[in-house]
């Protein structure tokens, strides 16, 4: 009796173990897919160029751009940079007929666009680098 | 993700445990007492509840504990099958281990001074080494057991974690320490002093793990390539010297290259292990129908061979896949973690699990020279189980984002 059960169970065990592994892999895969789709289908976004572990405060890797986005030190901004050289409301990026424009909000230390100080409202192109305080953001716009 | 798929692994685990324990209870029917039965049921319930509680209270990773639950369930039935005494003890160790897991998880989460206590980690490591040499007893060629008040344990299991924390604290505060330009050499000296002490205890497997963890973390976080070169040349030099000077190292290498002439003495373990794996074939002989008693330490260092014999090479491959998944999740945790200290700790712990599994499974199937180590979560042994759960709890804690924002607020 025991022998028969033991022989049957050995197949059952292998099946259960592999089903288990398969489900876990599938769950991990679904996890990755949901993470991937949040950046994969984006039209426009800002990517933080500084290595995240060199920044002594919390920042995300990428920020999605929609109609309007503000950057600054105070918490009501879309991107919060807790750098003392960043003003409370530092800069604004807004959408106008499928183009994004950047504007400095009279910040005390200014905004750099591709290494030049931003004076007026400017059109953003893919690959432009925006610098506020020590943080560098790359603007990416697909299609 | 729907809730339907996320419940499947827990259910599969539940079915697996019920089936395997009932088979084992049947096998051990004659000397089954009520306590064993109750502990078995208790474990199943505990695993089920721990997994569901963890899903609720932890915002971090939900896979590692699940993967580990499967591992120790496989290990537990094998140990029970080999000896019911050891099985009952293993059950108790698992209960304690799960307790330690939650304890270390909460401790890591609540206390936040881990990155500042580098001297404590040093002190703990050297203290444990001193204790081993003073109180240690020699078992199977290695002095790595300490017996205090009837409870014996392997201090090196805790030293591993102290080493990871030490390296993490060092690389986290690298800027501060690198003002002293010899700091990297000092750290290397400290790590090699650990490895040397382990060599003297003849605990070669653990020495190899220490070297692996250090090399891995150094490769990732140390900026100077000359340090890595120095580390590798030291390892080659040390290995060669060890081979020439120590007989027990030479034996390991000879029996690895060709164990067959020494089948009656030095090569007995490894040849029995190979016979067992070959005997099992793809699906194994079935629980209780093989001869794991022929393999020395079939419940401990060679549990992989025993499992392969009775549950098949497919289960063996399954165990390897579970370890791969565990290490993958560990690296993923490290990648998602913003805080550098916890990131290094997560990396170190994943490296530790991966290396330990590789070294002992590789040894048992004669891929690398055999060194005595336990297979984490699967082998029998209190210190191994408890310290592995301790490390897992730390990993679980590190999977939650620890961001110290308050310090930088205006």
Coordinates of C-alpha atoms in Angstrom, one line a residue:
Chain A
X1 CA 0.0 0.0 0.0
X2 CA 2.7 2.5 1.1
X3 CA 4.8 1.6 -1.9
X4 CA 2.1 2.3 -4.4
X5 CA 1.2 5.6 -2.8
X6 CA 4.9 6.5 -2.7
X7 CA 5.3 5.9 -6.4
X8 CA 2.2 7.9 -7.2
X9 CA 3.2 10.7 -4.9
X10 CA 6.6 11.1 -6.4
X11 CA 5.0 12.2 -9.7
X12 CA 2.5 14.4 -7.9
X13 CA 5.4 16.1 -5.9
X14 CA 7.3 16.9 -9.1
X15 CA 4.2 18.3 -10.7
X16 CA 3.4 20.4 -7.7
X17 CA 6.9 21.8 -7.4
X18 CA 7.1 22.7 -11.1
X19 CA 3.6 24.3 -11.0
X20 CA 4.7 26.3 -8.0
X21 CA 7.9 27.5 -9.8
X22 CA 5.9 28.2 -13.0
X23 CA 3.3 30.3 -11.2
X24 CA 5.9 32.3 -9.3
X25 CA 7.8 33.0 -12.6
X26 CA 4.5 34.0 -14.1
X27 CA 3.7 36.3 -11.3
X28 CA 7.2 37.9 -11.5
X29 CA 6.7 38.2 -15.2
X30 CA 3.4 40.0 -14.8
X31 CA 5.0 42.3 -12.2
X32 CA 7.7 43.2 -14.6
X33 CA 5.2 43.8 -17.4
X34 CA 3.2 46.2 -15.4
X35 CA 6.3 48.1 -14.4
X36 CA 7.6 48.1 -17.9
X37 CA 4.3 49.4 -19.4
X38 CA 4.4 52.5 -17.2
X39 CA 7.5 53.8 -19.0
X40 CA 7.2 51.9 -22.2
X41 CA 4.2 53.6 -23.7
X42 CA 5.1 57.1 -22.5
X43 CA 4.9 60.0 -25.0
X44 CA 6.9 62.5 -23.0
X45 CA 8.9 62.2 -19.8
X46 CA 11.8 63.6 -17.8
X47 CA 14.6 61.3 -16.9
X48 CA 16.8 62.1 -13.9
X49 CA 20.4 61.9 -15.0
X50 CA 22.0 61.9 -11.6
X51 CA 22.6 58.4 -10.2
X52 CA 19.7 58.0 -7.8
X53 CA 21.9 56.8 -4.9
X54 CA 24.0 60.0 -5.1
X55 CA 20.9 62.1 -4.4
X56 CA 20.4 62.5 -0.6
X57 CA 16.6 62.8 -0.9
X58 CA 14.0 60.8 -2.6
X59 CA 13.5 61.1 -6.4
X60 CA 12.1 58.8 -9.0
X61 CA 13.9 57.6 -12.0
X62 CA 11.5 59.2 -14.5
X63 CA 8.6 61.7 -14.4
X64 CA 5.7 61.5 -16.8
X65 CA 4.9 64.8 -18.5
X66 CA 1.2 65.6 -19.1
X67 CA -0.3 69.0 -19.5
X68 CA 1.7 70.9 -17.0
X69 CA 4.5 70.1 -14.6
X70 CA 6.3 72.2 -12.0
X71 CA 9.7 71.7 -10.4
X72 CA 10.7 73.1 -7.0
X73 CA 11.6 72.6 -3.4
X74 CA 8.1 72.8 -1.9
X75 CA 5.9 69.7 -1.7
X76 CA 3.1 71.0 -4.0
X77 CA 5.3 70.7 -7.1
X78 CA 5.1 67.8 -9.5
X79 CA 8.8 67.1 -9.1
X80 CA 10.1 67.9 -5.6
X81 CA 13.8 68.6 -5.4
X82 CA 14.9 69.1 -1.8
X83 CA 18.1 70.9 -2.8
X84 CA 18.8 74.2 -1.0
X85 CA 19.8 75.8 -4.4
X86 CA 16.4 75.0 -5.9
X87 CA 13.7 77.6 -5.3
X88 CA 10.3 76.8 -3.8
X89 CA 8.8 77.1 -7.3
X90 CA 11.6 76.8 -9.7
X91 CA 10.4 76.1 -13.2
X92 CA 7.4 75.1 -15.2
X93 CA 7.0 72.9 -18.2
X94 CA 3.7 73.2 -20.1
X95 CA 2.1 71.6 -23.2
X96 CA 0.9 73.8 -26.1
X97 CA -0.3 72.0 -29.2
X98 CA 1.9 69.0 -28.9
X99 CA 5.0 71.0 -28.0
X100 CA 6.4 71.4 -24.6
X101 CA 7.7 74.7 -23.4
X102 CA 9.9 75.4 -20.4
X103 CA 9.8 78.5 -18.3
X104 CA 11.8 79.7 -15.3
X105 CA 9.6 80.9 -12.5
X106 CA 12.0 83.7 -11.4
X107 CA 14.1 81.2 -9.4
X108 CA 17.0 82.7 -7.4
X109 CA 19.7 80.5 -8.9
X110 CA 18.2 80.1 -12.3
X111 CA 17.6 77.2 -14.6
X112 CA 20.1 75.9 -17.2
X113 CA 18.9 74.5 -20.5
X114 CA 21.7 72.6 -22.3
X115 CA 24.3 74.6 -20.3
X116 CA 22.8 78.1 -21.0
X117 CA 20.9 80.1 -18.5
X118 CA 17.2 80.1 -19.4
X119 CA 16.0 83.6 -19.9
X120 CA 12.7 83.3 -21.7
X121 CA 10.1 80.7 -22.4
X122 CA 11.8 78.1 -24.7
X123 CA 10.7 75.1 -26.8
X124 CA 11.9 71.8 -25.5
X125 CA 13.4 69.2 -27.9
X126 CA 14.1 65.5 -27.2
X127 CA 17.5 65.2 -25.5
X128 CA 17.5 68.7 -24.0
X129 CA 19.1 68.7 -20.6
X130 CA 17.5 70.9 -17.9
X131 CA 19.5 71.7 -14.8
X132 CA 18.1 73.0 -11.5
X133 CA 20.4 73.1 -8.5
X134 CA 22.5 69.9 -8.8
X135 CA 19.8 67.8 -10.5
X136 CA 20.0 67.3 -14.3
X137 CA 16.8 66.2 -16.1
X138 CA 16.7 65.0 -19.7
X139 CA 13.6 65.8 -21.7
X140 CA 12.4 62.9 -23.9
X141 CA 9.5 63.3 -26.3
X142 CA 8.5 60.4 -28.6
X143 CA 6.6 61.2 -31.8
Chain B
X1 CA -2.5 41.6 -11.3
X2 CA -5.6 39.7 -10.3
X3 CA -5.9 38.2 -6.9
X4 CA -6.6 34.8 -8.5
X5 CA -3.0 34.0 -9.7
X6 CA -1.4 35.4 -6.5
X7 CA -3.2 32.8 -4.4
X8 CA -2.1 29.9 -6.4
X9 CA 1.4 29.4 -5.0
X10 CA 0.2 29.4 -1.4
X11 CA -2.5 26.8 -2.3
X12 CA 0.1 24.6 -4.1
X13 CA 2.4 24.9 -1.1
X14 CA -0.5 23.9 1.2
X15 CA -1.4 20.9 -0.9
X16 CA 2.3 19.9 -1.1
X17 CA 2.7 20.1 2.6
X18 CA -0.5 18.2 3.4
X19 CA 0.4 15.4 0.9
X20 CA 4.0 15.1 1.9
X21 CA 3.3 15.1 5.7
X22 CA 0.6 12.5 5.4
X23 CA 2.9 10.3 3.3
X24 CA 5.6 10.7 5.9
X25 CA 3.2 10.0 8.8
X26 CA 2.1 6.9 7.1
X27 CA 5.7 5.8 6.6
X28 CA 6.5 6.5 10.3
X29 CA 3.1 5.2 11.5
X30 CA 4.6 2.8 14.1
X31 CA 6.5 5.4 16.1
X32 CA 4.2 8.4 15.5
X33 CA 3.2 10.3 18.6
X34 CA 0.6 13.0 19.0
X35 CA 3.2 15.8 19.5
X36 CA 4.8 15.1 16.1
X37 CA 1.5 15.1 14.5
X38 CA 0.5 18.3 16.2
X39 CA 3.7 20.1 15.3
X40 CA 3.3 19.0 11.7
X41 CA -0.1 20.5 11.5
X42 CA 1.1 23.5 13.3
X43 CA 3.8 24.1 10.8
X44 CA 1.4 23.9 7.8
X45 CA -0.9 26.4 9.4
X46 CA 2.0 28.6 10.4
X47 CA 3.4 28.7 6.9
X48 CA 0.0 29.4 5.5
X49 CA -0.7 32.3 7.9
X50 CA 2.8 33.7 7.7
X51 CA 2.5 34.0 4.0
X52 CA -0.9 35.7 4.1
X53 CA 0.0 38.0 7.0
X54 CA 3.2 38.9 5.2
X55 CA 1.3 39.9 2.1
X56 CA -0.7 42.3 4.3
X57 CA 1.9 43.9 6.5
X58 CA 4.8 44.0 4.2
X59 CA 4.8 46.5 1.3
X60 CA 8.0 44.9 0.0
X61 CA 8.7 41.6 -1.7
X62 CA 6.1 38.8 -1.5
X63 CA 8.1 36.1 -3.2
X64 CA 11.1 35.3 -1.1
X65 CA 9.2 33.9 1.8
X66 CA 7.0 31.8 -0.5
X67 CA 10.0 30.4 -2.3
X68 CA 11.7 29.6 1.0
X69 CA 8.6 27.9 2.3
X70 CA 8.7 25.5 -0.6
X71 CA 12.4 24.8 0.0
X72 CA 12.0 24.0 3.6
X73 CA 9.0 21.8 3.0
X74 CA 10.9 19.7 0.5
X75 CA 13.8 19.5 3.0
X76 CA 11.6 18.7 5.9
X77 CA 9.9 15.6 4.3
X78 CA 13.4 14.3 3.3
X79 CA 14.7 14.7 6.9
X80 CA 11.6 13.1 8.3
X81 CA 12.0 10.2 6.0
X82 CA 15.6 9.7 7.0
X83 CA 15.0 9.9 10.7
X84 CA 11.9 10.9 12.5
X85 CA 13.9 12.2 15.5
X86 CA 15.7 14.6 13.3
X87 CA 12.4 15.4 11.6
X88 CA 10.7 16.4 14.8
X89 CA 13.8 18.6 15.8
X90 CA 13.8 20.2 12.3
X91 CA 10.1 21.0 12.7
X92 CA 10.9 22.8 16.0
X93 CA 13.8 24.6 14.4
X94 CA 11.6 25.7 11.5
X95 CA 9.0 27.1 14.0
X96 CA 11.8 29.0 15.8
X97 CA 13.2 30.1 12.4
X98 CA 10.0 31.6 11.3
X99 CA 9.8 33.5 14.6
X100 CA 13.3 34.7 14.0
X101 CA 12.3 35.8 10.5
X102 CA 9.6 38.1 11.8
X103 CA 11.8 39.3 14.6
X104 CA 14.6 40.3 12.3
X105 CA 12.2 41.8 9.8
X106 CA 10.7 44.1 12.4
X107 CA 14.0 44.9 14.0
X108 CA 15.5 46.0 10.6
X109 CA 12.5 48.1 9.9
X110 CA 12.2 49.8 13.2
X111 CA 15.8 50.4 14.1
X112 CA 17.7 52.7 11.8
X113 CA 21.3 52.9 13.1
X114 CA 22.7 49.9 11.3
X115 CA 25.0 51.9 9.0
X116 CA 26.8 53.5 11.9
X117 CA 27.9 50.4 13.9
X118 CA 30.9 49.2 11.9
X119 CA 32.9 48.5 15.1
X120 CA 30.1 46.4 16.6
X121 CA 30.1 44.1 13.5
X122 CA 33.9 43.8 13.8
X123 CA 33.6 43.0 17.5
X124 CA 30.9 40.4 17.0
X125 CA 32.9 38.7 14.3
X126 CA 36.1 38.5 16.2
X127 CA 34.3 37.6 19.4
X128 CA 32.6 34.7 17.7
X129 CA 35.9 33.5 16.3
X130 CA 37.5 33.7 19.7
X131 CA 34.6 31.8 21.2
X132 CA 34.9 29.1 18.6
X133 CA 38.6 28.6 19.3
X134 CA 38.2 28.6 23.1
X135 CA 35.0 26.6 23.4
X136 CA 34.8 24.9 20.1
X137 CA 34.8 21.2 19.6
X138 CA 36.1 19.4 16.5
X139 CA 33.5 17.6 14.5
X140 CA 34.2 15.9 11.2
X141 CA 37.6 17.6 10.9
X142 CA 36.4 21.2 11.4
X143 CA 36.3 23.1 14.7
X144 CA 33.2 25.1 14.1
X145 CA 30.8 24.0 16.8
X146 CA 30.3 25.6 20.1
X147 CA 28.3 24.1 22.9
X148 CA 26.8 26.3 25.5
X149 CA 24.4 24.9 28.1
X150 CA 23.5 21.9 25.9
X151 CA 22.7 23.9 22.8
X152 CA 25.4 23.6 20.2
X153 CA 25.6 26.0 17.3
X154 CA 28.0 27.2 14.6
X155 CA 29.2 30.7 15.3
X156 CA 30.3 31.1 11.7
X157 CA 26.7 31.2 10.6
X158 CA 26.3 34.5 12.5
X159 CA 29.7 35.7 11.4
X160 CA 28.6 35.6 7.8
X161 CA 25.8 38.1 8.5
X162 CA 28.3 40.2 10.6
X163 CA 30.6 40.3 7.6
X164 CA 27.8 41.5 5.2
X165 CA 26.9 44.2 7.6
X166 CA 30.5 45.2 8.1
X167 CA 31.1 45.5 4.4
X168 CA 27.8 47.3 3.9
X169 CA 28.7 49.8 6.7
X170 CA 32.1 50.3 5.1
X171 CA 31.0 50.9 1.5
X172 CA 28.1 53.0 2.7
X173 CA 30.5 55.4 4.5
X174 CA 33.1 55.1 1.8
X175 CA 33.7 58.8 1.5
X176 CA 34.4 59.2 5.2
X177 CA 36.7 56.2 5.4
X178 CA 38.5 56.8 2.1
X179 CA 40.1 59.9 3.7
X180 CA 42.5 57.3 5.1
X181 CA 44.1 56.1 1.8
X182 CA 44.9 52.7 3.3
X183 CA 41.2 52.0 4.3
X184 CA 40.6 49.6 1.4
X185 CA 43.7 47.6 2.3
X186 CA 42.6 47.5 6.0
X187 CA 39.2 46.1 5.0
X188 CA 40.9 43.5 2.8
X189 CA 43.2 42.6 5.7
X190 CA 40.2 42.2 8.0
X191 CA 38.3 40.0 5.6
X192 CA 41.4 37.9 5.0
X193 CA 41.9 37.6 8.7
X194 CA 38.4 36.1 8.9
X195 CA 39.2 33.7 6.0
X196 CA 42.5 32.8 7.6
X197 CA 40.8 32.0 10.9
X198 CA 38.2 29.8 9.1
X199 CA 41.1 28.0 7.3
X200 CA 42.5 27.3 10.7
X201 CA 39.2 25.9 11.8
X202 CA 39.2 23.9 8.6
X203 CA 35.9 25.3 7.7
X204 CA 36.7 25.6 4.0
X205 CA 33.2 26.0 2.7
X206 CA 32.5 29.0 4.9
X207 CA 35.9 30.5 4.0
X208 CA 34.8 30.2 0.4
X209 CA 31.5 32.0 1.1
X210 CA 33.3 34.8 2.9
X211 CA 35.7 35.2 -0.1
X212 CA 32.8 35.1 -2.5
X213 CA 30.7 37.8 -0.7
X214 CA 33.8 40.0 -0.3
X215 CA 34.8 39.7 -4.0
X216 CA 31.2 40.3 -5.2
X217 CA 30.7 43.4 -3.1
X218 CA 34.2 44.7 -3.8
X219 CA 33.6 44.3 -7.5
X220 CA 30.5 46.4 -7.3
X221 CA 31.4 49.1 -4.9
X222 CA 35.2 49.5 -4.9
X223 CA 36.5 51.9 -7.4
X224 CA 40.2 50.9 -7.7
X225 CA 40.8 47.9 -10.0
X226 CA 44.1 47.2 -8.3
X227 CA 42.3 46.2 -5.1
X228 CA 40.4 43.5 -7.0
X229 CA 43.6 42.4 -8.7
X230 CA 45.2 42.1 -5.2
X231 CA 42.2 40.3 -3.9
X232 CA 42.2 37.7 -6.7
X233 CA 46.0 37.2 -6.6
X234 CA 45.8 36.7 -2.8
X235 CA 43.0 34.1 -3.3
X236 CA 45.1 32.3 -5.9
X237 CA 48.2 32.4 -3.7
X238 CA 46.2 31.4 -0.6
X239 CA 44.5 28.5 -2.4
X240 CA 47.8 27.2 -3.7
X241 CA 49.5 27.6 -0.4
X242 CA 46.6 25.8 1.3
X243 CA 46.8 23.0 -1.2
X244 CA 50.5 22.5 -0.6
X245 CA 50.5 23.0 3.2
X246 CA 47.3 21.4 4.4
X247 CA 46.4 17.8 3.9
X248 CA 42.7 18.2 4.2
X249 CA 42.7 20.6 1.3
X250 CA 44.7 18.2 -0.9
X251 CA 42.2 15.4 -0.1
X252 CA 39.3 17.5 -1.3
X253 CA 41.0 18.2 -4.6
X254 CA 42.1 14.6 -5.2
X255 CA 38.7 13.2 -4.5
X256 CA 37.2 15.8 -6.8
X257 CA 39.4 15.0 -9.7
X258 CA 39.0 11.3 -9.4
X259 CA 37.3 9.8 -6.4
X260 CA 37.1 6.2 -7.7
X261 CA 40.5 4.9 -6.5
X262 CA 39.5 6.0 -3.0
X263 CA 36.0 4.7 -3.0
X264 CA 36.5 3.0 0.4
X265 CA 37.8 5.9 2.4
X266 CA 38.5 9.4 1.2
X267 CA 36.2 9.3 -1.8
X268 CA 33.4 7.4 -0.1
X269 CA 31.1 10.4 0.5
X270 CA 31.3 11.8 -3.0
X271 CA 30.9 8.4 -4.8
X272 CA 27.9 7.5 -2.6
X273 CA 26.4 10.8 -3.5
X274 CA 26.9 10.2 -7.2
X275 CA 25.4 6.7 -6.9
X276 CA 22.4 8.0 -5.1
X277 CA 21.7 10.6 -7.8
X278 CA 22.2 8.1 -10.6
X279 CA 19.9 5.6 -8.7
X280 CA 17.1 8.2 -8.5
X281 CA 16.9 8.9 -12.2
X282 CA 14.3 11.5 -13.4
X283 CA 11.5 10.9 -11.0
X284 CA 13.3 9.2 -8.2
X285 CA 12.6 5.9 -6.4
X286 CA 9.8 7.3 -4.4
X287 CA 9.9 8.4 -0.7
X288 CA 11.0 5.6 1.6
X289 CA 12.0 3.4 -1.2
X290 CA 15.6 4.5 -1.8
X291 CA 18.7 4.0 0.4
X292 CA 19.7 7.5 1.5
X293 CA 21.3 5.9 4.6
X294 CA 24.3 4.9 2.5
X295 CA 25.3 8.5 2.0
X296 CA 27.1 9.9 5.0
X297 CA 25.3 13.0 6.3
X298 CA 22.4 12.4 4.0
X299 CA 20.2 14.8 6.0
X300 CA 22.7 17.5 6.1
X301 CA 25.5 18.3 3.6
X302 CA 24.3 15.7 1.2
X303 CA 20.5 16.3 1.4
X304 CA 20.6 17.3 -2.3
X305 CA 21.7 13.8 -3.2
X306 CA 19.1 12.2 -0.9
X307 CA 16.4 14.3 -2.4
X308 CA 17.6 13.5 -5.9
X309 CA 17.5 9.8 -5.1
X310 CA 14.1 9.6 -3.7
X311 CA 12.3 12.5 -5.4
X312 CA 14.1 12.5 -8.6
X313 CA 16.5 14.7 -10.5
X314 CA 13.6 16.8 -11.5
X315 CA 13.1 17.8 -7.9
X316 CA 16.8 18.5 -7.7
X317 CA 16.6 20.8 -10.7
X318 CA 13.5 22.3 -9.1
X319 CA 15.5 23.1 -6.0
X320 CA 18.2 24.8 -8.1
X321 CA 15.5 26.8 -9.8
X322 CA 14.1 27.9 -6.5
X323 CA 17.5 29.1 -5.5
X324 CA 17.9 31.0 -8.8
X325 CA 14.5 32.6 -8.2
X326 CA 15.5 33.5 -4.6
X327 CA 18.7 35.1 -5.7
X328 CA 17.0 36.9 -8.6
X329 CA 14.4 38.4 -6.1
X330 CA 17.3 39.4 -3.8
X331 CA 19.0 41.3 -6.6
X332 CA 15.7 42.8 -7.6
X333 CA 15.3 44.0 -4.0
X334 CA 18.8 45.5 -4.1
X335 CA 18.0 47.3 -7.4
X336 CA 14.7 48.8 -6.1
X337 CA 16.3 49.9 -2.8
X338 CA 17.3 53.6 -2.7
X339 CA 19.2 53.4 0.5
X340 CA 22.8 52.3 -0.3
X341 CA 23.4 50.5 3.0
X342 CA 20.3 48.3 2.7
X343 CA 21.1 47.8 -1.0
X344 CA 24.5 46.4 -0.1
X345 CA 23.0 44.3 2.6
X346 CA 20.4 42.8 0.2
X347 CA 23.1 42.1 -2.4
X348 CA 25.4 40.5 0.2
X349 CA 22.6 38.2 1.5
X350 CA 21.5 37.2 -2.0
X351 CA 25.1 36.4 -2.8
X352 CA 25.4 34.4 0.4
X353 CA 22.4 32.2 -0.4
X354 CA 23.4 31.8 -4.0
X355 CA 27.0 30.9 -3.2
X356 CA 26.2 28.6 -0.4
X357 CA 23.7 26.6 -2.6
X358 CA 26.2 26.6 -5.5
X359 CA 29.1 25.4 -3.3
X360 CA 27.3 22.5 -1.7
X361 CA 25.2 21.4 -4.6
X362 CA 28.3 21.7 -6.9
X363 CA 30.2 19.7 -4.3
X364 CA 27.6 16.9 -4.1
X365 CA 27.4 16.5 -7.9
X366 CA 31.2 16.7 -8.2
X367 CA 31.3 19.9 -10.2
X368 CA 33.6 21.6 -7.7
X369 CA 35.7 20.2 -4.9
X370 CA 33.5 19.2 -2.0
X371 CA 33.4 21.4 1.1
X372 CA 31.1 20.8 4.0
X373 CA 28.3 23.3 4.1
X374 CA 24.6 23.2 4.7
X375 CA 22.1 23.8 1.9
X376 CA 20.2 26.9 3.2
X377 CA 16.6 26.2 4.4
X378 CA 16.8 22.6 3.2
X379 CA 19.5 20.8 5.3
X380 CA 18.9 19.7 8.8
X381 CA 20.5 21.9 11.5
X382 CA 19.4 24.5 14.0
X383 CA 22.1 27.1 13.4
X384 CA 21.8 26.9 9.7
X385 CA 18.0 27.2 9.7
X386 CA 17.9 30.0 12.2
X387 CA 20.7 32.1 10.6
X388 CA 19.2 31.6 7.2
X389 CA 15.8 32.9 8.4
X390 CA 17.6 35.7 10.2
X391 CA 19.2 36.7 6.9
X392 CA 15.9 36.3 5.0
X393 CA 14.1 38.6 7.5
X394 CA 16.8 41.2 6.9
X395 CA 16.2 40.8 3.2
X396 CA 12.5 41.2 3.7
X397 CA 13.1 44.3 5.7
X398 CA 15.4 45.7 3.0
X399 CA 12.7 45.1 0.3
X400 CA 10.7 48.0 1.7
X401 CA 11.9 51.4 0.7
X402 CA 13.7 52.9 3.6
X403 CA 14.0 56.6 2.7
X404 CA 15.1 59.0 5.4
X405 CA 13.3 62.0 4.0
X406 CA 12.8 63.9 7.3
X407 CA 16.5 64.6 7.7
X408 CA 16.5 66.7 4.5
X409 CA 13.2 68.5 5.0
X410 CA 13.5 72.2 5.6

